[in-house]
Coordinates of C-alpha atoms and ligand atoms in Angstrom, one line a residue:
X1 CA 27.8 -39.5 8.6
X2 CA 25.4 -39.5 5.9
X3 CA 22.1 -38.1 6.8
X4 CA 18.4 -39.3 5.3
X5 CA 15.2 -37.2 6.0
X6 CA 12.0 -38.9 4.7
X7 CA 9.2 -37.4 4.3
X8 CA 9.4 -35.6 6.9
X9 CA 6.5 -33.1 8.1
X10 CA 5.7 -30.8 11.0
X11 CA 2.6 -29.1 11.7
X12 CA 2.1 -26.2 14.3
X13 CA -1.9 -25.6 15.9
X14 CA -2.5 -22.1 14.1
X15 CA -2.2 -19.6 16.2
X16 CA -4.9 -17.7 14.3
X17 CA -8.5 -17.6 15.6
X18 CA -9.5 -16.9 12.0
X19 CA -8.0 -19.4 10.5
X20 CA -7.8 -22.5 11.9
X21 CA -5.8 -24.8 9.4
X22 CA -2.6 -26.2 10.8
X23 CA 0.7 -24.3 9.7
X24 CA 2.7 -26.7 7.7
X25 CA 6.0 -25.5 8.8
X26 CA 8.0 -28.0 6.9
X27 CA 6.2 -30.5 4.3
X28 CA 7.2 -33.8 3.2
X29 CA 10.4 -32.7 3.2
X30 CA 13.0 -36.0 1.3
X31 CA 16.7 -35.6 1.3
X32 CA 20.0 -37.7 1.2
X33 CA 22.6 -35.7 2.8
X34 CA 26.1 -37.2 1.7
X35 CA 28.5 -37.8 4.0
X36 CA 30.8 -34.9 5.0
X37 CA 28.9 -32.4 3.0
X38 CA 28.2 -29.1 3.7
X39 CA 24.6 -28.4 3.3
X40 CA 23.3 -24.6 3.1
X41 CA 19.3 -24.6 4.0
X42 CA 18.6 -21.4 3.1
X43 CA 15.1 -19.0 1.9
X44 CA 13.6 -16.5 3.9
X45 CA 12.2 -15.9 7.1
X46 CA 9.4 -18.1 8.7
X47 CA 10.3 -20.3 5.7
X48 CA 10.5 -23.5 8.1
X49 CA 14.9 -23.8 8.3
X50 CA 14.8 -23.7 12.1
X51 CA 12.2 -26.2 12.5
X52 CA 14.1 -28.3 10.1
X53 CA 17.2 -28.1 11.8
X54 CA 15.1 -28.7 15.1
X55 CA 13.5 -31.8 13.7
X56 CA 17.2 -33.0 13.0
X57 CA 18.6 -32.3 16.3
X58 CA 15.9 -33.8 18.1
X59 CA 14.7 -30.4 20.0
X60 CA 11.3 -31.4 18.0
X61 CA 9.3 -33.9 17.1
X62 CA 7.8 -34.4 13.7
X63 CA 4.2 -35.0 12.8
X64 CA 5.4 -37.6 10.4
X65 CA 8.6 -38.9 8.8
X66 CA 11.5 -40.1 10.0
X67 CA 15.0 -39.3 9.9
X68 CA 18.0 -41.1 9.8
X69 CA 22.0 -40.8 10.7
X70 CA 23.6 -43.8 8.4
X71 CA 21.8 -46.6 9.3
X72 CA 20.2 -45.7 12.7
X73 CA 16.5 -44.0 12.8
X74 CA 17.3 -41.5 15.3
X75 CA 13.7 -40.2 14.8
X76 CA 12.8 -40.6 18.5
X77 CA 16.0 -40.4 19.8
X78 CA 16.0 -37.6 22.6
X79 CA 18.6 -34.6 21.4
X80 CA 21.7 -35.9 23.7
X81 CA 21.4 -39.1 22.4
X82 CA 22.1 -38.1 18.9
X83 CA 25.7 -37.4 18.5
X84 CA 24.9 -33.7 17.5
X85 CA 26.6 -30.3 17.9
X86 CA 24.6 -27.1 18.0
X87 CA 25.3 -23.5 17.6
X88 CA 22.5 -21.2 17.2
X89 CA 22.9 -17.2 16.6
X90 CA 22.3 -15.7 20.2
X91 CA 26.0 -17.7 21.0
X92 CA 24.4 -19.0 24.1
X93 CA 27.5 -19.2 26.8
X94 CA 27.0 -19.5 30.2
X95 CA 28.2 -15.6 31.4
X96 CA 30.3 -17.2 34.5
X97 CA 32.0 -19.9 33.3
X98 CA 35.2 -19.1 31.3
X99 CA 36.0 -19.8 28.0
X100 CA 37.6 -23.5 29.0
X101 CA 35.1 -24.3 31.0
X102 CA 32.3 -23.7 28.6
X103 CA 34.4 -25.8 26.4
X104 CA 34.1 -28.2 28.9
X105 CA 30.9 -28.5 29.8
X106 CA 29.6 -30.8 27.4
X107 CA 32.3 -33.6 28.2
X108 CA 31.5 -32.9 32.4
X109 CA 28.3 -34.2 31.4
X110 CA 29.1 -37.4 29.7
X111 CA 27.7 -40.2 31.9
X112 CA 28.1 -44.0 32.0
X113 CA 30.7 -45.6 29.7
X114 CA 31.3 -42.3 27.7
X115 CA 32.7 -40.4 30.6
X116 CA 36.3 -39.7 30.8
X117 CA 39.4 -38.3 32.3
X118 CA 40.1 -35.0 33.3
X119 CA 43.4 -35.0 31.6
X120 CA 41.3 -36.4 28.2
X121 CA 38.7 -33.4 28.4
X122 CA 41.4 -31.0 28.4
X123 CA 42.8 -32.5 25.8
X124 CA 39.5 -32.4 23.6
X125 CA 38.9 -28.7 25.0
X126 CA 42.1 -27.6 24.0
X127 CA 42.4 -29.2 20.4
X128 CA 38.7 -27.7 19.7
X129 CA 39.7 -24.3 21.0
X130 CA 43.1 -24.8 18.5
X131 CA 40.8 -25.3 15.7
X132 CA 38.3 -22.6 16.0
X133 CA 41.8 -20.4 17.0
X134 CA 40.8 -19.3 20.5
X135 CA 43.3 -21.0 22.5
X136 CA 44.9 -17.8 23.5
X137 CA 41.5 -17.1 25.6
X138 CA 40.9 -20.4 27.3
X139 CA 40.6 -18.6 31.0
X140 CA 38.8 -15.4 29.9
X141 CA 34.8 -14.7 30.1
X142 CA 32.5 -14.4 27.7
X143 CA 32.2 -10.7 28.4
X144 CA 35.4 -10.1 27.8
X145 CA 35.1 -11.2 23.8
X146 CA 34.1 -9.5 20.8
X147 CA 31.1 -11.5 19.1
X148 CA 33.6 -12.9 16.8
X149 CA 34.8 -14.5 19.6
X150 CA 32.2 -15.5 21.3
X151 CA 30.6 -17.3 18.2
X152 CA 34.1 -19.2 17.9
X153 CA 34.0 -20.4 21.6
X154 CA 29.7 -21.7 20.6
X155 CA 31.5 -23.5 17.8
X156 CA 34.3 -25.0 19.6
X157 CA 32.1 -26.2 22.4
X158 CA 29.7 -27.8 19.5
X159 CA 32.9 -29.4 18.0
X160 CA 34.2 -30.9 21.4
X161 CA 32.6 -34.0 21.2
X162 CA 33.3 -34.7 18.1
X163 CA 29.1 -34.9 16.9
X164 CA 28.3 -36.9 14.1
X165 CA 26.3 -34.1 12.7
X166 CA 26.8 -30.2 13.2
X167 CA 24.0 -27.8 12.9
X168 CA 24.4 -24.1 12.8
X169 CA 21.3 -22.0 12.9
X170 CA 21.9 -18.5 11.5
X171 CA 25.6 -18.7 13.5
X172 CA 26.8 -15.4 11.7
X173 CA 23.7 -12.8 12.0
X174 CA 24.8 -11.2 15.5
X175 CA 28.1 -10.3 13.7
X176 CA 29.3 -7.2 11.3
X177 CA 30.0 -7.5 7.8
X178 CA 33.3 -7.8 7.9
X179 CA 33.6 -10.7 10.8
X180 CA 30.2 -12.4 9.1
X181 CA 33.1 -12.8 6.0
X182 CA 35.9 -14.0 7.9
X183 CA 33.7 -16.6 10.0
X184 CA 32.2 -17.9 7.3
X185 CA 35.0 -19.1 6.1
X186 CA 36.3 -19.8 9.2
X187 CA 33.5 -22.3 9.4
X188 CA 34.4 -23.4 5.6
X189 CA 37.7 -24.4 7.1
X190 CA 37.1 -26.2 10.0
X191 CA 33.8 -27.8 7.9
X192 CA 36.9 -29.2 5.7
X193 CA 39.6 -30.2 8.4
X194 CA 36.9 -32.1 10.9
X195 CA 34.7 -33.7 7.5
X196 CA 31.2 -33.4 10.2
X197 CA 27.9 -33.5 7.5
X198 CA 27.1 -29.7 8.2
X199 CA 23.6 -28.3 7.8
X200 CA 23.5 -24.5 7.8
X201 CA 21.0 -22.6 8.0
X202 CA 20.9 -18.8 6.7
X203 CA 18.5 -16.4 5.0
X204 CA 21.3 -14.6 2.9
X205 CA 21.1 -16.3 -0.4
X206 CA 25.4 -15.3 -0.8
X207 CA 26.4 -16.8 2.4
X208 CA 25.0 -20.3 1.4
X209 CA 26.3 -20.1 -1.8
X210 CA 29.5 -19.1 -0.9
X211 CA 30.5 -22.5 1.1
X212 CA 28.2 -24.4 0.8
X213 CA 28.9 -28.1 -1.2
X214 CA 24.7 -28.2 -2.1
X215 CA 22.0 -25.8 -0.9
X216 CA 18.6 -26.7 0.1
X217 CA 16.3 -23.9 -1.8
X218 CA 13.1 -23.5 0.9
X219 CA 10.0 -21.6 1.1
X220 CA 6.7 -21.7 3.1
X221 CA 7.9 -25.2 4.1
X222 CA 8.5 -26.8 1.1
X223 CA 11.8 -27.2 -0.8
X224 CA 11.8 -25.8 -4.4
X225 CA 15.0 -27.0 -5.0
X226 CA 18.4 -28.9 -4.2
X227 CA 21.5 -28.4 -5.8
X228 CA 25.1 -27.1 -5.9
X229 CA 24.8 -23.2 -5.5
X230 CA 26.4 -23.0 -9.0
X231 CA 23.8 -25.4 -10.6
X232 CA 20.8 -24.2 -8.9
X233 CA 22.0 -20.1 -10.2
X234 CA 22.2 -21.5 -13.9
X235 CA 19.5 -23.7 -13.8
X236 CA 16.5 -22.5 -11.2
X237 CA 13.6 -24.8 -11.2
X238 CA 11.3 -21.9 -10.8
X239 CA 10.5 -17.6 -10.5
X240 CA 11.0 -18.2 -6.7
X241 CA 14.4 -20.0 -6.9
X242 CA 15.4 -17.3 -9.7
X243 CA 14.8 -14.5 -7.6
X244 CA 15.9 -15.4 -4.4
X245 CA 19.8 -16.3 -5.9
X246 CA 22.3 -13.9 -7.1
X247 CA 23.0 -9.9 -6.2
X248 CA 22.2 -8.0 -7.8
X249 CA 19.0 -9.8 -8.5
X250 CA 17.5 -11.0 -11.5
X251 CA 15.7 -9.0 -13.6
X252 CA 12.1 -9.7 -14.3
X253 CA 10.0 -8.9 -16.9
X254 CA 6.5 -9.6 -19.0
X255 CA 7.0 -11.1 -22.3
X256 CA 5.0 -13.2 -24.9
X257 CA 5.9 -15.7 -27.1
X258 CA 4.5 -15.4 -30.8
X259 CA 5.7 -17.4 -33.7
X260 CA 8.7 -18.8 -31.8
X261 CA 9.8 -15.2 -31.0
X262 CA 10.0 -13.9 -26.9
X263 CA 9.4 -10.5 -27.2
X264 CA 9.6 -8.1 -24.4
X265 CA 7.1 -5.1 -25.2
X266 CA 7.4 -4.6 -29.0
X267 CA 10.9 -5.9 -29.1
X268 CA 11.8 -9.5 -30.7
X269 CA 14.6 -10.2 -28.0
X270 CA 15.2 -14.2 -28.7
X271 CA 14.6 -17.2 -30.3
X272 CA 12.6 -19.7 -29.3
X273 CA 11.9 -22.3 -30.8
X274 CA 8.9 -25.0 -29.6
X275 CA 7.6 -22.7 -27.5
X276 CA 3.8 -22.8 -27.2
X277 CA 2.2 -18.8 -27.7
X278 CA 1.8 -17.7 -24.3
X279 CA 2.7 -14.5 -22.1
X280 CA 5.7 -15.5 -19.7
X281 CA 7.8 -13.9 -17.2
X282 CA 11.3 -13.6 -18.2
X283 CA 14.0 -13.4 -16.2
X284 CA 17.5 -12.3 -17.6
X285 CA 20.2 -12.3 -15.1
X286 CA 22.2 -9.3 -14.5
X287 CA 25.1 -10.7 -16.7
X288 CA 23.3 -11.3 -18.7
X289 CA 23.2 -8.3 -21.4
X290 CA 25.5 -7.6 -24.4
X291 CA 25.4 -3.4 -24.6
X292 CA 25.7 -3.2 -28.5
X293 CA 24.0 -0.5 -30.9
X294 CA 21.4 -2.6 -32.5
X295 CA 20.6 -4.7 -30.0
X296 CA 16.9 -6.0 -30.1
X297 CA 15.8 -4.9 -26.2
X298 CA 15.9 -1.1 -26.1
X299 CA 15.5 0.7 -22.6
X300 CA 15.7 3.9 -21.2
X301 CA 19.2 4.8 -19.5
X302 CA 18.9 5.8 -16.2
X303 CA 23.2 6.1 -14.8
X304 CA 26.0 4.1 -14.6
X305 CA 27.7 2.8 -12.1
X306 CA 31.3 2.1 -12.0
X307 CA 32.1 -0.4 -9.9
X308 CA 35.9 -1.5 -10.8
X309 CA 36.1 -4.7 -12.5
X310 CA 32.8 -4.2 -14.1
X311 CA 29.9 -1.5 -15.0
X312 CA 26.5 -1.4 -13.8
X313 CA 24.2 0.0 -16.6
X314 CA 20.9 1.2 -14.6
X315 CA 18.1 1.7 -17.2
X316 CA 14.0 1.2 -17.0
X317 CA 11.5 -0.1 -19.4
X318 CA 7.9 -0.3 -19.7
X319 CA 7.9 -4.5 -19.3
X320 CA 10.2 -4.4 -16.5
X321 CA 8.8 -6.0 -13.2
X322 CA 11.8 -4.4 -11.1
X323 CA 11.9 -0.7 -11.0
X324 CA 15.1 -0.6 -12.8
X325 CA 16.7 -3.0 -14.5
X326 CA 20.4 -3.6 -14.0
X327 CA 23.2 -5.0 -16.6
X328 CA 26.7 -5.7 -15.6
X329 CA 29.0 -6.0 -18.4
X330 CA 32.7 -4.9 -18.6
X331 CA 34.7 -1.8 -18.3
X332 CA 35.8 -2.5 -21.9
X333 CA 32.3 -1.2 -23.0
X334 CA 31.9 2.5 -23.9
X335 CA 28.3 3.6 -22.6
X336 CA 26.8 6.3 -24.6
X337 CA 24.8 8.5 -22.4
X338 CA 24.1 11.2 -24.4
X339 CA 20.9 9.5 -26.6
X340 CA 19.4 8.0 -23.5
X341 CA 18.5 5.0 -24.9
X342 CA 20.6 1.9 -24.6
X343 CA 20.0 -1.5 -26.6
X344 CA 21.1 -4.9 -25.3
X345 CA 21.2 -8.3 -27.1
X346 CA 20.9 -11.2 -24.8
X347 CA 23.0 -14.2 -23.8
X348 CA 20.8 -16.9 -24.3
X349 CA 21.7 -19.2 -21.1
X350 CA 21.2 -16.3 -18.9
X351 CA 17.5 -16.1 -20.1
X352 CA 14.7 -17.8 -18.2
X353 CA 10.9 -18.1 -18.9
X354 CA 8.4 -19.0 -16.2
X355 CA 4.8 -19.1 -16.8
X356 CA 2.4 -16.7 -15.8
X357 CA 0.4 -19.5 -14.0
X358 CA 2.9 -21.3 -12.0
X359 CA 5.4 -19.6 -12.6
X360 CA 7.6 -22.6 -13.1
X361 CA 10.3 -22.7 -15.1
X362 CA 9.4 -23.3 -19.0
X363 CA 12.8 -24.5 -21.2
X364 CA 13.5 -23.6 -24.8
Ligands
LIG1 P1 12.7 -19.9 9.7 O1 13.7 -20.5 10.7 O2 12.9 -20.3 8.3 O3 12.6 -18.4 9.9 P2 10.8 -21.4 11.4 O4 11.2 -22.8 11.1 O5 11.2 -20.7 12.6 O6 11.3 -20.5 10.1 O7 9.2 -21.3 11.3 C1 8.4 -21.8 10.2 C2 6.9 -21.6 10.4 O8 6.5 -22.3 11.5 C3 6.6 -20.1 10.6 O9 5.4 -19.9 10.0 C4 6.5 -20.1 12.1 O10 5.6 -19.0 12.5 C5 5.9 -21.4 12.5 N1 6.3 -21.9 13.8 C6 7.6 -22.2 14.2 N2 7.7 -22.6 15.5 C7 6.4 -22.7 15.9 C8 5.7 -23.0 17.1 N3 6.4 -23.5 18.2 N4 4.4 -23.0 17.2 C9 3.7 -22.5 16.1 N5 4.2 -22.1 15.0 C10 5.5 -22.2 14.8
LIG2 MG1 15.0 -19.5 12.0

C-alpha cells in the first residue's frame, strides 16, 4: 500500500506561559511512501516521529494536510477504520489474557461483514504467532515472557489482520543490546515475508539505517532529508544530517577557504576549486583519513585503539569542534607514537563543507 502525506502539519497550544507561539510538532511535512517499503523516521527526541506516526494511524488529527493510503484520503478516517497495525515500545498486552488470546483480540472485535469464524481467527492467530516465532507460547501470560517476547506477541497481534500499513513506535527501546539486534532483524524479516509499507520510528541513527529501504532524516518537526541510509551517509544535505548519521560520528572542524584551498588552522588540507573565500565547517568522516608522513592536516596523537578489523587513531587539534578527533583506517597502518604528531591526507568524498550561516551543505 503506497502511502502519500501532503503537507501535512500539526500544531500543539504551548504549554509555556512565556511563550505563547504554537509548537509546530511536525511542519508541512510531503512524502510518497512506495509500496512495501520500509521506512525508518528517525532524529532525536521531541523531534515530532510520534506525532507523525500518530497523524498516520489516525490517533491524531492534523492541523492541516492530508494523508493518503493508495487512492483513499484516510485523513479523517477514525484509527480502526484505517487498516493499520500498531506496536509502540511499552508492548502494551493485556496482563490476563494469554498469549493466543491477545493475538486474538483484534479479530473478536471485527464487526459487520468483516467478522469471522472461530476456526478462521485461529487460523490467522496461529500463522501470525508462526511468523513472529512464538507459537510455542500461545497459552502462556505475558508475565511469564522475557521482553523479547513480549514485543514479538505486540507484533504478532499488529500483524493479525493483515493492516495495510504497520507502524512501530520505538518497538526495540525496552529491550537489551543484544535482543534490540536480533529483533531488529527479526522485524527486517518479517517486513520482507508480509511486503506491509512499514514506518519505523527510532532515535538511534544505526538502527534505522541498518533495515531500513529509505529513512526519513527529522528535527524540530521538519524533515532535513529523505533518502536511502547509504545515500543520505555520503551525501547529507546539511551539518545536522552529517552529524546525526554514522558511529563513530563525524568529525567537525573550522576551516576557510582562500584561493581555492580549505585549510584547517594553518594547514592546506584540499582542493577546492570554485569555492567562494569563506570560513566553513568541515566535516571529515571517520574513514575518512589516509595516516601517511607528509600528510597536509597535522594533529596531536592522543592513543590508539585497536579494535580488530580496523584502528582507531584518537588525536586533537586546535580547529577541531569535537574534543578529539577520531580516524579509522586499517590494521595494515603502522602508527608511530613516539613523535606525537600524526599527519593525515584526506579522502576527498569523505570531506564536507557547511557554511557557517546555515550550515547547509556547500559542494566543491
Ligand atoms: P518524538 O516522538 O520525536 O520524541 P513527539 O512527536 O512526541 O516527538 O513530540 C514532538 C513535539 O511536540 C515535542 O516538542 C512535544 O513536546 C510536542 N508534543 C507532543 N505531543 C503533544 C501534546 N499532546 N501536546 C502538546 N505538545 C505535544
Ligand atoms: Mg516518540
Amino acid at each position: 500500500m503506497e502511502v502519500i502525506l501532503q503537507n501535512l502539519t500539526k500544531k500543539f497550544p504551548s504549554r509555556d506561559r512565556k511563550n505563547r507561539e504554537d509548537v509546530v510538532a511536525v511542519s508541512d511535512f510531503s512524502f510518497k511512501i512506495p509500496d512495501g517499503e520500509l521506512i525508518g523516521l528517525l532524529g532525536p527526541s521531541g523531534c515530532g516521529k510520534s506525532t507523525t506516526l500518530n497523524l498516520i494511524s489516525g490517533l491524531q488529527k492534523p492541523t492541516s494536510g492530508k494523508i493518503f493510503f493508495g487512492e483513499d484520503d484516510v485523513t479523517d478516517l477514525p484509527p480502526e477504520n484505517r487498516g493499520i497495525g500498531l506496536v509502540f515500545q511499552n508492548y502494551a498486552l493485556y496482563p490476563h489474557l494469554t498469549v493466543k488470546q491477545n493475538i486474538l483480540f483484534p479479530l473478536q472485535n471485527l464487526k459487520g461483514k468483516d467478522k469471522i469464524s472461530k476456526t478462521e481467527m485461529l487460523e490467522k492467530a496461529y500463522k501470525a504467532a508462526k511468523l513472529v516465532q512464538i507459537d510455542e507460547l500461545m497459552e502462556r501470560k505475558p508475565d511469564q515472557l522475557s521482553g523479547g517476547q513480549q514485543q514479538r506477541v505486540a507484533i504478532a497481534r499488529a500483524l493479525v489482520k493483515m493492516p495495510r500499513v504497520l507502524l512501530l513506535d520505538e518497538p526495540l527501546s525496552n529491550l537489551d543490546a543484544r535482543l534490540r539486534l536480533q529483533t531488529r532483524e527479526e522485524i527486517r524479516r518479517i517486513q520482507r515475508e508480509t511486503k506491509i509499507t512499514t514506518i519505523f520510528v527510532t532515535h538511534d541513527q544505526e538502527e534505522a539505517m541498518s533495515i531500513s529501504d529509505r529513512i526519513v532524516v527529522m528535527k524540530d518537526g521538519v524533515v532535513h532529508q529523505i533518502g536511502k541510509p547509504q545515500d543520505v551517509y555520503d551525501d547529507p544535505t546539511n551539518l545536522f544530517v552529517a552529524k546525526f548519521l554514522g558511529t563513530p560520528p563525524i568529525n567537525v572542524f573550522n576551516g576557510k577557504i582562500k584561493d581555492n584551498r580549505l585549510y584547517i588552522g594553518e594547514d592546506a588540507v584540499l582542493e577546492v576549486k570554485g569555492v567562494p573565500e569563506q570560513e566553513v565547517y568541515v566535516g571529515i568522516r571517520p574513514e575518512g583519513f589516509l595516516l601517511q608522513e607528509e600528510g597536509s592536516l597535522c594533529c596531536k596523537l592522543s592513543g590508539v585503539e585497536v579494535m580488530g578489523r580496523d584502528v582507531s587513531v584518537v588525536s586533537t587539534n586546535a580547529a577541531s569542534l569535537n574534543p578529539t578527533i577520531r580516524a579509522i583506517i586499517g590494521t595494515e597502518n603502522n602508527v608511530n607514537t613516539r613523535e606525537g604528531i600524526v599527519s593525515f591526507n584526506l579522502i576527498p568524498h569523505k570531506v564536507f563543507l557547511f557554511s557557517k550561516e546555515s550550515e547547509e551543505r556547500i559542494y566543491f
